[in-house]
Coordinates of C-alpha atoms in Angstrom, one line a residue:
Chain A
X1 CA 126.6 114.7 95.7
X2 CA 123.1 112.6 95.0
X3 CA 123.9 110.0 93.0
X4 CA 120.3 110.3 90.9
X5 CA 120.7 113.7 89.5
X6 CA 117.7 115.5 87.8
X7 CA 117.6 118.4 85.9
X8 CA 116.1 120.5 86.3
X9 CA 114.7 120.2 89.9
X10 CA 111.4 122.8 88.5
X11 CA 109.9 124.2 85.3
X12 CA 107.4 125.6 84.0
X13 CA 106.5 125.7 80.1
X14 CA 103.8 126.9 77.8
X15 CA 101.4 124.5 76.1
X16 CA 102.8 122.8 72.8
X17 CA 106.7 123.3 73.6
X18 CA 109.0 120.7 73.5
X19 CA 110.6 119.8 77.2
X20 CA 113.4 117.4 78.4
X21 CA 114.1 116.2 81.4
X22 CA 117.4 114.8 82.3
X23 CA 119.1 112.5 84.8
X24 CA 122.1 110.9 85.6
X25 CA 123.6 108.4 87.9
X26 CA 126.5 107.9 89.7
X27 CA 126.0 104.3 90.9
X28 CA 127.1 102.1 88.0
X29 CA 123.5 100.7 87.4
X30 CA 122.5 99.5 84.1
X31 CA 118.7 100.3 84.7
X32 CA 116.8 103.2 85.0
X33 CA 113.5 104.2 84.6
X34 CA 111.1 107.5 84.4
X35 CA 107.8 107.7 86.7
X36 CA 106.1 110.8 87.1
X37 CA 103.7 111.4 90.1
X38 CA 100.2 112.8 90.7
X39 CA 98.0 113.3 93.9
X40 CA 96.0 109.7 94.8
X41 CA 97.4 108.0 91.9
X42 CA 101.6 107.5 93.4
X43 CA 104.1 106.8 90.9
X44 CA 103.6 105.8 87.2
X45 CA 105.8 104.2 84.7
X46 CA 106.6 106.2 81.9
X47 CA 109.4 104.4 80.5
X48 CA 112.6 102.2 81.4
X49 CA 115.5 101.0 79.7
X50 CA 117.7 97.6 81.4
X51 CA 121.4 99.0 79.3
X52 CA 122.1 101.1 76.5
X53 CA 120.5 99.7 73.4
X54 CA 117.1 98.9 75.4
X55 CA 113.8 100.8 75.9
X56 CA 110.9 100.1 76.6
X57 CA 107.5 101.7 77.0
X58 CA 106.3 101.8 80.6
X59 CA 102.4 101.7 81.7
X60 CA 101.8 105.8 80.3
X61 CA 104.5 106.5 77.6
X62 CA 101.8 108.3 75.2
X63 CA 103.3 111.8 74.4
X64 CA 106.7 110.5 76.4
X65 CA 109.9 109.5 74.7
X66 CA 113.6 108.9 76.2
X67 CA 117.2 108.7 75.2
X68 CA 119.8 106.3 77.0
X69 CA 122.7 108.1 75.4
X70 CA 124.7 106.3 78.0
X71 CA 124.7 103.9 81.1
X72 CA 124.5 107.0 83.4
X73 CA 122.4 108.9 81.4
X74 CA 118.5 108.8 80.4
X75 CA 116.1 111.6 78.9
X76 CA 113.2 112.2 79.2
X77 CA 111.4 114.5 76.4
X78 CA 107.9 115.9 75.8
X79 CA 107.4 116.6 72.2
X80 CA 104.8 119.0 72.8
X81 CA 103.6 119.4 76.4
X82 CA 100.0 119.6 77.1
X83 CA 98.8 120.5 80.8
X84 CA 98.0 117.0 82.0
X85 CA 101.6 116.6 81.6
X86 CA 101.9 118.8 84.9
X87 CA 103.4 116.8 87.6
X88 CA 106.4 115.6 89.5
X89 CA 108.9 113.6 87.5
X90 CA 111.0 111.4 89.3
X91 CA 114.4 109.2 87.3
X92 CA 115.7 105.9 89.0
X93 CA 118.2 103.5 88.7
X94 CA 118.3 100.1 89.7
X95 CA 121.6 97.3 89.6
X96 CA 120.7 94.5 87.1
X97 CA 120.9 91.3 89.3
X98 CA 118.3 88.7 86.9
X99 CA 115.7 89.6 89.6
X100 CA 113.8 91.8 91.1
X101 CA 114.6 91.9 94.4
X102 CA 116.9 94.9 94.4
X103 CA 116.0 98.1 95.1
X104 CA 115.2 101.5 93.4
X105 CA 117.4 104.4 93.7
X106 CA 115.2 107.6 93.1
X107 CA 116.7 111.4 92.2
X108 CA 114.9 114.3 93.8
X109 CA 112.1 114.9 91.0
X110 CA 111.8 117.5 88.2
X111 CA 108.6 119.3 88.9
X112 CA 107.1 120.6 85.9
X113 CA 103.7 122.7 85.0
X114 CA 102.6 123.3 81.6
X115 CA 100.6 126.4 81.3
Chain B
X1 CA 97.8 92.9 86.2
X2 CA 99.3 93.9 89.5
X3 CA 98.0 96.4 91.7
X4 CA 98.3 98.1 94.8
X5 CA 96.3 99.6 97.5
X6 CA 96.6 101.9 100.2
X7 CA 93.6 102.4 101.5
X8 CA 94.1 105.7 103.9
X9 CA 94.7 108.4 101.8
X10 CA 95.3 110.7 105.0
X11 CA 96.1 109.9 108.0
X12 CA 96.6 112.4 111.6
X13 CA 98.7 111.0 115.0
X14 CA 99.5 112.6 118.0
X15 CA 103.1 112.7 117.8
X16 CA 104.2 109.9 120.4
X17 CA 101.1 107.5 119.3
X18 CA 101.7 104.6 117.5
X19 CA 101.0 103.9 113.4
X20 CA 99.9 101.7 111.0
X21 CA 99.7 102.2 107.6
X22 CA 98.0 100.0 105.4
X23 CA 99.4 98.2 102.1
X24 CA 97.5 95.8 100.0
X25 CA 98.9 94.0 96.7
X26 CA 97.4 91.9 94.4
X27 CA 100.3 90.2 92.2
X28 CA 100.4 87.3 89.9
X29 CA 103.7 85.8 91.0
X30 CA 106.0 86.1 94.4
X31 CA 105.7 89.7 95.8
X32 CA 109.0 91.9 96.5
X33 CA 107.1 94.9 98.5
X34 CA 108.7 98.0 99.9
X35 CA 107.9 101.0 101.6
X36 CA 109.5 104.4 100.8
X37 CA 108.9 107.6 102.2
X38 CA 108.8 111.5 100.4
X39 CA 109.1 114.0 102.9
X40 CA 108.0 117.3 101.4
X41 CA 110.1 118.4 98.4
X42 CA 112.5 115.7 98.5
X43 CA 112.4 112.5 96.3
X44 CA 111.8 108.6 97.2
X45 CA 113.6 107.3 100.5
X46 CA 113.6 103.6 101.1
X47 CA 112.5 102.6 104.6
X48 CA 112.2 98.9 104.1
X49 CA 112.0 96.2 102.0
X50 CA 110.8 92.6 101.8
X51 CA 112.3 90.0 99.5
X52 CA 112.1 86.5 101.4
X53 CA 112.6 85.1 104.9
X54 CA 111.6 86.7 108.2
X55 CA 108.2 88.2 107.3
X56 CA 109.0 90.9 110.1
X57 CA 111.7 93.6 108.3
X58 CA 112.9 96.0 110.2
X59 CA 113.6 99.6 108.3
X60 CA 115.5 103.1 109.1
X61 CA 113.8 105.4 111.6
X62 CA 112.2 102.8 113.4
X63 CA 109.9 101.3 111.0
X64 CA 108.9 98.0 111.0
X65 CA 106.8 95.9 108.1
X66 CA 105.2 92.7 108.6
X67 CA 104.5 90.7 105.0
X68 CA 101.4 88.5 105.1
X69 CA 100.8 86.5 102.8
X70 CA 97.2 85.1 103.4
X71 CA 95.7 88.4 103.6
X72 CA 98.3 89.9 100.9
X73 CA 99.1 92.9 102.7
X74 CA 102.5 94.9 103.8
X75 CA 101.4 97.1 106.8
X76 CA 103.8 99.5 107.9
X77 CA 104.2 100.2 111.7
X78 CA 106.2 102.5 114.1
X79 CA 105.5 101.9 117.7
X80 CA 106.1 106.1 118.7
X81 CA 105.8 108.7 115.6
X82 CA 108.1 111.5 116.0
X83 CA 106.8 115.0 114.3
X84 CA 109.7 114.3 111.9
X85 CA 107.7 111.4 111.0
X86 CA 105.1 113.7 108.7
X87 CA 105.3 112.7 105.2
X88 CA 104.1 111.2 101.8
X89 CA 104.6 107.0 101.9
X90 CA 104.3 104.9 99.9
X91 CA 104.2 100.8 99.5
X92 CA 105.5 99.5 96.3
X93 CA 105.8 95.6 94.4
X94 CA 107.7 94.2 92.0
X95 CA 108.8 90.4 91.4
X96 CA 111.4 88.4 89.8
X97 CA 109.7 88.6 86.2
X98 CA 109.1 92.2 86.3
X99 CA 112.6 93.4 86.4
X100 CA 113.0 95.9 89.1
X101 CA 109.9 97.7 87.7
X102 CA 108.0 98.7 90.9
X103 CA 103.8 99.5 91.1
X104 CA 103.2 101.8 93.7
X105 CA 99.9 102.3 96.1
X106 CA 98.4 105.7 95.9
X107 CA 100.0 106.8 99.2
X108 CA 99.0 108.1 102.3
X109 CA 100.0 111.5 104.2
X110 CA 100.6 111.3 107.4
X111 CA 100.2 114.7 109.9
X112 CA 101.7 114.4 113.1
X113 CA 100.1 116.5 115.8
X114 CA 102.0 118.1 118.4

């Protein structure tokens, strides 16, 4: 079994809908994060969160919000998709060592299209 | 603010050739880079990683990265590219006061001809 688990792994939703996203984790980290991806532009920070009770807003959280309801578990929603929110989604998880020199464990990506 | 560039958005081998793929970074404090690769419909794999020490890291699959400081860069080689080899890759940065929160280059595609 992965141990980053998105669902769902594709999707595709009409314009104005509300949308999440889930992932969880097997590994025992305290951090995870949301990036999606476009063509030319890699990954982008949507939002992260470093334990339970923390969130914060990443580099493009506008029309993004997320739920930690646990250490292995983080949602993403979309209040009411638009179709510049198509892309690939990807969750990660990270071990909290006071640094950042640890590395990123990534699920397999929720691809979703908003029509 | 920290950025990232790869600077070859595409790039075509011969399989059996050797590679280099380019990574530049600028970053504030000291650099942690990486280099993951996404083969086609499958997430983030990590192939290497620099944190300190030996500026030469060695990755899976035969991948090799040598960190520069001078010229800020994080080129990633493989001395033979196998078809397998054909992918999405990506160079990424973080540092010790940005968490674990990585910046990622644009990416590159690699083709591998037969």
């Amino acid at each position: 079994d992965a141990d980053v688990t998105q669902t769902p792994r594709n999707r595709i939703t009409k314009t104005g809908k509300r949308i999440m996203l889930e992932c969880s984790q097997t590994k025992g980290h305290d951090r995870m994060y949301w990036y999606r991806q476009d063509p030319g532009l890699g990954l982008r920070l949507i939002y992260y969160s470093f334990d339970v009770k923390d969130i914060n807003k990443g580099e493009i959280s506008d029309g993004y919000s997320v739920s930690r309801q646990a250490q292995a578990k983080f949602s993403l929603s979309l209040e009411s998709a638009i179709p510049n929110q198509t892309a690939l989604y990807f969750c990660a998880t990270s071990a909290d060592r006071g640094s950042g020199n640890t590395e990123a464990f990534f699920g397999q990506g929720t691809r979703l299209t908003v029509v | 603010a920290q950025s990232v560039t790869q600077p070859d958005i595409h790039i075509t081998v011969s399989e059996g050739a050797s590679l280099e793929l380019r990574c530049n970074y600028s970053y504030g404090a000291t650099p942690y880079l990486f280099w993951y690769v996404q083969s086609p419909g499958q997430g983030l794999q990590l192939l290497l990683k620099y944190f300190s020490g030996d500026t030469l890291v060695q990755g899976i699959k035969g991948f090799e990265a040598e960190f520069k400081r001078s010229q800020s860069s994080f080129n990633l080689r493989k001395p033979s590219v196998h078809w397998s080899d054909a992918a999405e890759y990506f160079c990424a940065v973080t540092s010790n006061n940005a968490g674990n929160m990585l910046t990622f280059g644009g990416g590159t595609r690699l083709m591998v001809k037969p």
